[in-house]
Short mmCIF file of C-alpha atoms and ligand atoms in Angstrom, two decimals:
data_model
loop_
_atom_site.label_atom_id
_atom_site.label_comp_id
_atom_site.label_asym_id
_atom_site.label_seq_id
_atom_site.Cartn_x
_atom_site.Cartn_y
_atom_site.Cartn_z
CA MET X 1 123.39 22.84 261.26
CA GLY X 2 122.64 25.68 264.16
CA LEU X 3 121.41 29.17 262.73
CA PHE X 4 123.46 31.16 260.44
CA ALA X 5 123.14 34.31 258.22
CA ALA X 6 125.54 36.23 256.41
CA VAL X 7 125.69 39.68 254.13
CA MET X 8 126.41 38.45 251.25
CA THR X 9 126.24 41.86 248.84
CA GLY X 10 129.86 44.09 249.66
CA PRO X 11 129.95 46.60 252.17
CA GLY X 12 129.04 50.30 252.24
CA ALA X 13 125.82 51.60 250.93
CA GLY X 14 123.81 50.73 247.77
CA ALA X 15 120.46 50.42 246.16
CA ILE X 16 119.87 46.78 247.98
CA ALA X 17 121.85 44.50 250.15
CA THR X 18 121.13 40.71 251.18
CA ILE X 19 120.91 38.99 253.71
CA LEU X 20 121.47 35.36 253.73
CA LEU X 21 119.75 33.78 256.67
CA VAL X 22 120.87 29.09 256.61
CA GLY X 23 119.45 26.91 259.03
CA GLU X 24 116.15 24.43 259.55
CA SER X 25 114.49 26.92 262.00
CA ALA X 26 115.26 29.47 259.94
CA HIS X 27 111.69 30.01 258.94
CA GLY X 28 110.32 29.78 262.23
CA VAL X 29 112.64 33.45 262.82
CA LEU X 30 111.20 34.50 259.73
CA SER X 31 107.72 34.37 261.47
CA ASP X 32 109.25 36.26 264.00
CA ILE X 33 110.24 39.45 262.56
CA PHE X 34 108.55 39.36 259.18
CA GLN X 35 104.94 40.83 258.39
CA PRO X 36 104.11 39.84 254.85
CA SER X 37 102.07 42.47 252.45
CA GLY X 38 97.95 41.34 252.66
CA ASN X 39 98.04 40.66 255.55
CA ARG X 40 97.98 36.45 254.91
CA PRO X 41 100.61 34.19 256.75
CA PRO X 42 103.75 33.48 254.90
CA ILE X 43 104.06 30.43 252.95
CA PHE X 44 107.90 29.36 253.50
CA GLN X 45 108.29 27.26 250.50
CA ALA X 46 110.93 26.57 248.05
CA GLY X 47 110.84 28.37 244.94
CA ARG X 48 108.59 31.39 246.31
CA ILE X 49 109.38 35.24 246.32
CA LEU X 50 107.54 37.38 249.47
CA LEU X 51 106.88 40.75 249.78
CA GLY X 52 106.89 42.40 252.88
CA HIS X 53 108.10 44.11 255.89
CA ILE X 54 110.61 43.25 259.15
CA VAL X 55 109.48 44.29 262.03
CA ASP X 56 110.75 44.81 265.30
CA GLY X 57 107.23 44.69 267.88
CA ASP X 58 105.60 46.85 266.59
CA ASP X 59 108.87 49.03 265.05
CA THR X 60 108.86 48.68 261.17
CA VAL X 61 112.31 48.35 260.31
CA ASP X 62 111.95 47.99 256.48
CA GLN X 63 110.31 46.83 253.35
CA VAL X 64 112.57 43.66 251.40
CA THR X 65 111.82 40.55 249.38
CA ILE X 66 111.98 37.22 251.02
CA GLY X 67 113.78 34.48 248.30
CA CYS X 68 112.86 31.04 249.69
CA GLU X 69 116.36 29.41 247.64
CA GLY X 70 115.92 25.99 249.65
CA PRO X 71 114.72 24.17 252.83
CA GLY X 72 116.16 26.73 255.36
CA THR X 73 117.79 28.88 252.80
CA PHE X 74 116.05 32.76 252.64
CA ALA X 75 118.03 35.40 251.11
CA ILE X 76 116.00 38.57 252.69
CA HIS X 77 117.02 41.54 250.41
CA CYS X 78 116.62 44.59 252.00
CA HIS X 79 118.00 48.25 251.42
CA GLY X 80 121.57 48.67 250.72
CA ASN X 81 121.83 51.51 254.01
CA PRO X 82 124.14 49.87 256.43
CA LEU X 83 122.06 51.15 259.19
CA ILE X 84 119.45 48.58 258.03
CA VAL X 85 121.95 45.99 257.20
CA GLU X 86 123.14 46.16 260.55
CA ARG X 87 119.17 46.29 262.31
CA ILE X 88 118.21 43.38 260.80
CA MET X 89 121.86 41.32 261.46
CA LYS X 90 121.26 42.33 264.80
CA LEU X 91 117.47 41.15 265.17
CA LEU X 92 118.79 38.19 263.49
CA GLN X 93 121.07 37.52 265.99
CA GLY X 94 118.82 38.34 268.96
CA ARG X 95 116.96 35.34 267.77
CA GLY X 96 119.93 33.06 268.16
CA VAL X 97 121.50 33.14 264.80
CA GLU X 98 125.21 33.25 264.40
CA LEU X 99 126.15 35.53 262.71
CA LEU X 100 129.46 34.85 259.94
CA ALA X 101 131.60 36.29 257.29
CA ALA X 102 129.91 35.98 253.58
CA GLU X 103 132.81 33.61 252.69
CA ARG X 104 132.10 31.13 255.95
CA LEU X 105 128.53 30.97 255.46
CA LEU X 106 128.47 29.82 251.76
CA ALA X 107 131.70 27.64 252.67
CA ARG X 108 129.27 25.95 255.30
CA THR X 109 126.59 25.51 252.57
CA PHE X 110 128.41 24.47 249.26
CA ALA X 111 130.38 22.15 251.98
CA ALA X 112 126.74 20.88 252.80
CA GLU X 113 125.45 20.53 249.43
CA GLN X 114 128.89 18.79 247.94
CA PRO X 115 129.95 17.04 251.39
CA ASN X 116 131.74 14.58 249.22
CA ASP X 117 133.94 17.15 246.77
CA SER X 118 136.17 19.30 248.48
CA ILE X 119 137.61 20.78 245.15
CA ALA X 120 134.19 21.83 243.87
CA VAL X 121 133.01 23.81 246.94
CA GLU X 122 136.71 25.20 246.66
CA ALA X 123 136.02 26.08 242.83
CA LYS X 124 132.18 27.94 243.96
CA LEU X 125 133.91 30.02 246.24
CA ALA X 126 136.96 30.90 244.10
CA LEU X 127 134.64 32.11 241.34
CA ALA X 128 134.01 34.90 243.30
CA LYS X 129 137.64 36.37 243.24
CA VAL X 130 138.85 35.89 239.97
CA LYS X 131 140.36 38.60 237.78
CA THR X 132 139.55 37.85 234.72
CA LEU X 133 136.16 35.95 231.73
CA GLU X 134 138.99 33.44 231.31
CA GLY X 135 140.04 33.15 235.02
CA VAL X 136 136.49 32.25 235.18
CA ARG X 137 136.53 29.04 232.39
CA ILE X 138 139.32 28.04 234.45
CA ILE X 139 138.25 28.01 237.77
CA ALA X 140 134.68 26.84 236.71
CA SER X 141 135.87 23.85 234.95
CA GLN X 142 137.87 22.46 237.86
CA MET X 143 134.37 21.66 239.77
CA GLU X 144 133.29 18.75 237.32
CA GLY X 145 137.01 18.16 235.60
CA GLY X 146 140.25 19.52 235.93
CA LEU X 147 141.53 19.01 239.34
CA SER X 148 138.04 17.49 240.54
CA GLN X 149 138.41 14.85 238.43
CA LYS X 150 142.13 14.40 238.34
CA VAL X 151 141.58 13.66 242.46
CA ARG X 152 138.78 11.35 241.33
CA GLN X 153 140.32 9.13 238.98
CA TRP X 154 143.61 9.09 241.30
CA SER X 155 141.38 7.55 243.98
CA LEU X 156 139.64 5.10 242.00
CA GLU X 157 143.61 4.24 240.32
CA ILE X 158 145.60 4.25 243.53
CA ASP X 159 146.39 0.82 243.82
CA SER X 160 147.51 0.53 239.96
CA VAL X 161 149.19 3.86 239.94
CA ALA X 162 152.81 3.76 241.50
CA ALA X 163 152.84 6.64 243.03
CA ASP X 164 155.94 7.98 241.45
CA GLU X 165 153.63 8.30 238.54
CA ILE X 166 151.28 10.47 240.64
CA ALA X 167 154.45 12.66 241.71
CA ARG X 168 155.25 13.18 238.38
CA GLN X 169 150.99 14.35 237.52
CA ALA X 170 151.00 16.01 240.88
CA ARG X 171 154.43 18.56 239.88
CA GLN X 172 152.89 18.91 236.13
CA ILE X 173 150.08 20.07 237.92
CA LEU X 174 151.99 22.31 240.16
CA ARG X 175 153.60 23.95 236.75
CA ASP X 176 150.41 24.79 235.15
CA SER X 177 149.36 26.28 238.15
CA GLU X 178 151.72 29.07 237.89
CA VAL X 179 151.04 29.47 234.27
CA ALA X 180 147.60 30.41 234.97
CA ARG X 181 147.74 32.18 238.19
CA PRO X 182 148.11 35.45 235.66
CA ILE X 183 144.60 34.26 234.31
CA VAL X 184 143.40 33.90 237.51
CA SER X 185 144.95 35.87 240.51
CA GLY X 186 146.68 38.18 238.05
CA CYS X 187 150.47 39.22 237.57
CA THR X 188 152.57 42.01 238.23
CA LEU X 189 154.32 43.91 235.68
CA ALA X 190 156.76 46.36 236.33
CA LEU X 191 157.94 49.15 233.81
CA ILE X 192 162.25 49.45 234.45
CA GLY X 193 164.46 51.07 231.89
CA PRO X 194 166.78 53.54 231.72
CA PRO X 195 165.13 57.61 231.99
CA ASN X 196 163.15 59.34 230.00
CA THR X 197 162.71 55.96 227.85
CA GLY X 198 158.52 56.33 228.13
CA LYS X 199 157.67 54.06 230.90
CA SER X 200 155.00 56.73 232.36
CA THR X 201 153.58 56.78 228.86
CA LEU X 202 153.33 53.60 228.25
CA LEU X 203 151.57 52.74 231.68
CA ASN X 204 149.27 55.95 230.53
CA ALA X 205 148.82 54.12 227.13
CA LEU X 206 147.77 50.23 228.56
CA ALA X 207 146.05 52.17 231.40
CA GLY X 208 143.70 53.92 228.59
CA CYS X 209 144.13 57.30 230.79
CA GLU X 210 146.83 59.80 232.67
CA LYS X 211 148.03 58.05 235.70
CA ALA X 212 151.46 59.22 236.23
CA ILE X 213 152.78 61.93 235.25
CA VAL X 214 155.19 62.38 231.77
CA THR X 215 157.54 65.46 231.13
CA ASP X 216 160.68 65.28 228.27
CA ILE X 217 162.49 65.88 232.07
CA GLU X 218 164.83 62.58 233.23
CA GLY X 219 163.86 61.45 236.36
CA THR X 220 160.92 62.80 236.41
CA THR X 221 159.04 59.93 238.43
CA ARG X 222 160.32 59.02 241.80
CA ASP X 223 157.73 57.34 243.37
CA TRP X 224 156.04 53.97 241.84
CA VAL X 225 152.34 54.52 240.01
CA SER X 226 150.34 51.22 239.37
CA CYS X 227 147.49 49.86 237.63
CA GLU X 228 145.11 47.39 237.66
CA ILE X 229 144.91 46.66 234.04
CA LEU X 230 143.38 43.85 231.87
CA MET X 231 145.31 42.58 229.00
CA GLY X 232 143.57 40.08 226.81
CA PRO X 233 143.53 36.89 228.81
CA LEU X 234 145.55 38.33 231.93
CA ALA X 235 144.82 40.59 234.63
CA ALA X 236 147.61 42.96 235.22
CA THR X 237 148.78 44.94 237.96
CA VAL X 238 151.55 47.23 236.26
CA ILE X 239 154.07 49.30 238.28
CA ASP X 240 155.58 52.47 236.68
CA THR X 241 159.41 52.64 238.08
CA ALA X 242 161.79 55.71 238.92
CA GLY X 243 164.22 55.56 235.36
CA LEU X 244 167.70 53.60 236.49
CA ASP X 245 170.96 55.55 235.64
CA ALA X 246 173.50 54.62 237.44
CA ASP X 247 176.29 56.95 236.18
CA ALA X 248 173.72 59.90 237.50
CA VAL X 249 173.67 57.93 240.23
CA ALA X 250 177.34 57.73 240.59
CA ALA X 251 177.78 61.56 239.42
CA GLY X 252 175.37 62.60 242.41
CA ARG X 253 173.33 64.45 239.82
CA ASP X 254 170.51 65.62 241.74
CA GLU X 255 167.99 64.44 239.05
CA ILE X 256 167.80 61.07 239.82
CA ASP X 257 166.99 60.08 243.58
CA PRO X 258 168.86 56.90 244.58
CA ALA X 259 165.86 56.02 246.91
CA ALA X 260 163.85 55.74 244.11
CA GLN X 261 165.94 54.03 242.24
CA ALA X 262 166.33 51.73 245.12
CA ARG X 263 162.62 51.11 244.53
CA SER X 264 162.60 50.57 241.52
CA ILE X 265 165.33 47.65 242.05
CA GLU X 266 162.91 46.33 244.52
CA ILE X 267 159.29 46.04 242.27
CA LEU X 268 161.55 44.59 239.61
CA HIS X 269 162.22 41.79 242.23
CA ARG X 270 159.00 40.69 243.16
CA ALA X 271 157.61 41.61 239.27
CA ASP X 272 155.93 38.38 237.31
CA LEU X 273 157.52 39.95 234.65
CA VAL X 274 159.71 43.22 233.54
CA LEU X 275 158.99 45.40 230.39
CA LEU X 276 162.51 47.01 230.08
CA VAL X 277 161.60 49.97 228.15
CA LEU X 278 164.28 51.78 226.20
CA ASP X 279 164.36 54.17 223.94
CA LEU X 280 164.90 53.26 219.87
CA SER X 281 165.71 56.70 218.54
CA ARG X 282 168.60 57.12 220.70
CA PRO X 283 171.55 55.49 219.70
CA GLU X 284 173.42 54.36 222.51
CA VAL X 285 172.08 51.71 225.00
CA ARG X 286 172.08 52.89 228.75
CA ILE X 287 171.40 50.14 230.51
CA ASP X 288 173.48 49.53 234.01
CA PRO X 289 175.51 46.32 233.70
CA LYS X 290 174.15 45.29 237.43
CA LEU X 291 170.71 46.04 236.19
CA LEU X 292 171.37 43.01 232.99
CA GLU X 293 172.88 40.72 235.95
CA THR X 294 169.40 41.51 238.14
CA LEU X 295 167.19 40.66 235.08
CA ALA X 296 169.01 37.25 234.83
CA GLY X 297 166.57 35.52 236.30
CA LYS X 298 163.31 37.46 235.64
CA ARG X 299 161.41 36.92 232.50
CA VAL X 300 161.09 40.08 230.13
CA VAL X 301 159.68 41.70 227.50
CA THR X 302 162.20 44.31 225.60
CA VAL X 303 160.58 47.20 224.58
CA LEU X 304 162.06 49.61 221.88
CA ASN X 305 159.80 52.84 222.43
CA LYS X 306 159.07 55.91 219.98
CA SER X 307 158.94 54.07 217.42
CA ASP X 308 157.31 57.05 215.50
CA LEU X 309 160.86 58.72 215.13
CA PRO X 310 163.91 58.19 213.05
CA PRO X 311 165.42 55.03 215.03
CA ARG X 312 168.92 55.24 215.37
CA LEU X 313 169.27 52.85 217.86
CA ASP X 314 170.99 49.02 216.22
CA PRO X 315 168.59 46.29 217.87
CA ALA X 316 171.58 43.93 216.92
CA ALA X 317 173.63 45.58 219.55
CA LEU X 318 171.68 44.37 222.73
CA PRO X 319 172.83 42.02 224.77
CA ALA X 320 170.95 38.72 223.07
CA ARG X 321 169.74 37.66 226.70
CA LEU X 322 166.67 39.86 225.89
CA GLY X 323 165.56 38.42 223.77
CA ALA X 324 163.31 39.47 220.70
CA PRO X 325 162.23 42.64 221.19
CA VAL X 326 158.76 44.72 220.03
CA ARG X 327 158.86 47.82 218.65
CA ILE X 328 155.85 50.49 219.76
CA SER X 329 154.79 54.26 220.26
CA ALA X 330 153.64 54.33 223.90
CA ARG X 331 152.69 58.41 222.62
CA HIS X 332 150.61 57.47 219.89
CA ALA X 333 149.66 53.73 221.20
CA THR X 334 150.92 52.33 218.53
CA ASP X 335 151.46 48.05 218.41
CA LEU X 336 150.63 48.00 222.01
CA ASP X 337 148.34 44.21 220.48
CA ASN X 338 152.54 43.53 219.64
CA LEU X 339 153.61 43.98 223.64
CA ILE X 340 149.98 42.17 224.42
CA GLY X 341 150.81 39.09 222.91
CA ALA X 342 154.15 38.93 223.61
CA ILE X 343 153.66 39.66 227.32
CA GLY X 344 150.93 36.58 227.06
CA ARG X 345 153.62 34.57 225.26
CA THR X 346 156.42 35.11 227.77
CA LEU X 347 154.36 34.39 230.34
CA GLY X 348 153.10 30.89 228.86
CA VAL X 349 148.98 32.21 229.28
CA ALA X 350 148.42 32.56 225.65
CA ASP X 351 146.36 29.33 224.47
CA PHE X 352 145.96 27.70 228.22
CA ASP X 353 142.81 24.54 228.17
CA PRO X 354 140.69 26.12 230.71
CA HIS X 355 140.14 22.23 231.40
CA THR X 356 143.58 21.87 232.53
CA PRO X 357 143.81 20.96 236.43
CA ILE X 358 144.88 23.56 238.55
CA ALA X 359 145.96 24.21 241.98
CA PHE X 360 143.56 27.84 242.65
CA THR X 361 143.71 27.11 246.93
CA PRO X 362 147.02 27.03 249.49
CA ARG X 363 145.55 24.07 250.72
CA GLN X 364 145.64 22.42 247.32
CA LYS X 365 148.32 23.90 246.66
CA ALA X 366 150.08 22.31 249.96
CA LEU X 367 148.57 18.65 249.54
CA LEU X 368 149.71 18.71 245.84
CA GLU X 369 153.24 19.34 246.43
CA ARG X 370 153.23 16.79 249.01
CA LEU X 371 152.15 14.50 246.48
CA ALA X 372 155.05 16.00 244.49
CA SER X 373 157.97 15.67 247.14
CA ALA X 374 160.16 12.39 246.52
CA ALA X 375 160.55 12.36 250.40
CA ALA X 376 156.33 11.82 249.74
CA PRO X 377 155.10 8.38 251.42
CA SER X 378 155.05 5.45 248.95
CA ASN X 379 151.52 4.97 249.29
CA PRO X 380 149.86 9.05 248.41
CA ALA X 381 146.22 7.30 249.14
CA ALA X 382 145.35 9.64 252.44
CA THR X 383 146.81 12.77 250.99
CA ILE X 384 144.40 12.11 248.02
CA ALA X 385 141.45 11.59 249.73
CA THR X 386 142.81 14.55 252.26
CA LEU X 387 142.07 16.57 249.07
CA ARG X 388 139.13 15.63 247.36
CA HIS X 389 137.43 15.42 251.17
CA GLY X 390 139.47 17.52 253.41
CA PRO X 391 137.72 20.74 254.99
CA VAL X 392 137.70 24.11 253.05
CA GLU X 393 138.97 26.58 254.58
CA GLY X 394 136.01 29.61 254.35
N1 LIG L 1 157.72 61.04 219.97
C1 LIG L 1 157.74 59.87 221.15
N2 LIG L 1 157.50 60.41 222.16
C2 LIG L 1 157.43 59.33 223.39
C3 LIG L 1 156.88 58.52 223.10
N3 LIG L 1 157.04 57.79 224.26
C4 LIG L 1 157.30 58.89 225.47
N4 LIG L 1 157.44 59.68 224.57
C5 LIG L 1 158.24 61.38 225.49
O1 LIG L 1 159.46 60.80 225.98
C6 LIG L 1 159.84 61.69 227.26
C7 LIG L 1 159.89 60.83 228.17
O2 LIG L 1 158.64 60.21 228.75
P1 LIG L 1 158.01 59.50 229.80
O3 LIG L 1 156.82 58.67 230.02
O4 LIG L 1 158.28 60.52 231.20
O5 LIG L 1 159.54 58.87 230.34
P2 LIG L 1 159.89 58.31 231.95
O6 LIG L 1 160.30 57.03 231.16
O7 LIG L 1 158.67 57.64 232.23
O8 LIG L 1 161.07 58.43 232.35
P3 LIG L 1 161.28 58.98 233.45
O9 LIG L 1 159.99 59.13 234.84
O10 LIG L 1 162.20 60.18 234.21
O11 LIG L 1 162.06 57.81 233.92
C8 LIG L 1 157.96 62.82 227.37
O12 LIG L 1 158.62 64.19 226.38
C9 LIG L 1 157.13 61.75 226.46
O13 LIG L 1 156.09 63.03 225.99
C10 LIG L 1 156.86 58.05 222.26
O14 LIG L 1 156.30 57.05 221.22
N5 LIG L 1 157.18 58.75 220.49
MG1 LIG L 2 158.06 57.95 234.26
#
């Protein structure tokens, strides 16, 4: 193994920054550029923390602490000014250290620690990017159990289990991965509906701040506004869109911008789930039949807003395919928990068992798709071995 370093802390200024230096001869490099406090020679022994200065010849670069994390692994904690960090990195580079992105260095070190379990390595790398605490639980459980355990089991039983059975299990894992995706990586929810039903008010209520402009004028929202919101176990990017009003567009009414409406439809297509927001206080339902067709292939939660006003809409008059609606008052933030519960149920994330095997990287997904495919080779052993030991993309 060579000598590698990466900045492990995020970009920009901070109180401290951490540079990880890895390699068998890393202590030799440090002996060159690190002057310990107290003028005693440093002992680079695993478990020790050293205080001193990084020096460039006679020039002092910064006061640092160095954590000796293991043989050949050192965490240099310096001050978080990016100029200081860059200078230390250049000093290391000048001594033959290869500079890497943090993720690549971690991928290498994790793979060296666990050369026989690529899934565990991928889980360690993925943990830094998971969007929710529930998602952390799911990914952490894949290291020993979950997908890692399932692939170990397949390797052991490869001679006694039919390829068809492995294909069936792989298809189930891919389905479960889709259910877990909103918890692990987040999902997109689109607020769609006729003008003035309270879509922007609902975005603000869910976000807990005034993200979108609210007025009683139809067509207030023209461009979309989005906000990242944690909702129970899932992380959602909620997108508020311009109200959809086909009649107004057909009549050329100026307040409803056709371009804004086209964008709303585009967002609807891309969303994992649509919140169809209707006004409970108005007798008529202004849903364009074309919109209903578009919604047919989507997961939809119908929201009857303005429940604080006398109800004038008959829910029985709603098209059956819209399912059971949820009543809320976005203005008063009433019954939002019911709405979040309905979203969770529609996405299937409520009560997701964190130990369920899931694919959480494109590499795993591609290999599982190969196992799941009807055209898979009759002996899936090679694909299973690649899942278990194949190179990790860092
Ligand atoms: N009484 C009551 N009024 C509400 C509620 N939610 C929204 N409103 C009002 O309804 C009007 C329209 O609200 P918006 O949030 O701008 O509606 P919108 O669907 O975003 O409208 P467009 O952007 O034009 O499509 C405003 O006057 C809001 O204050 C509610 O729960 N109860
Ligand atoms: Mg709006």
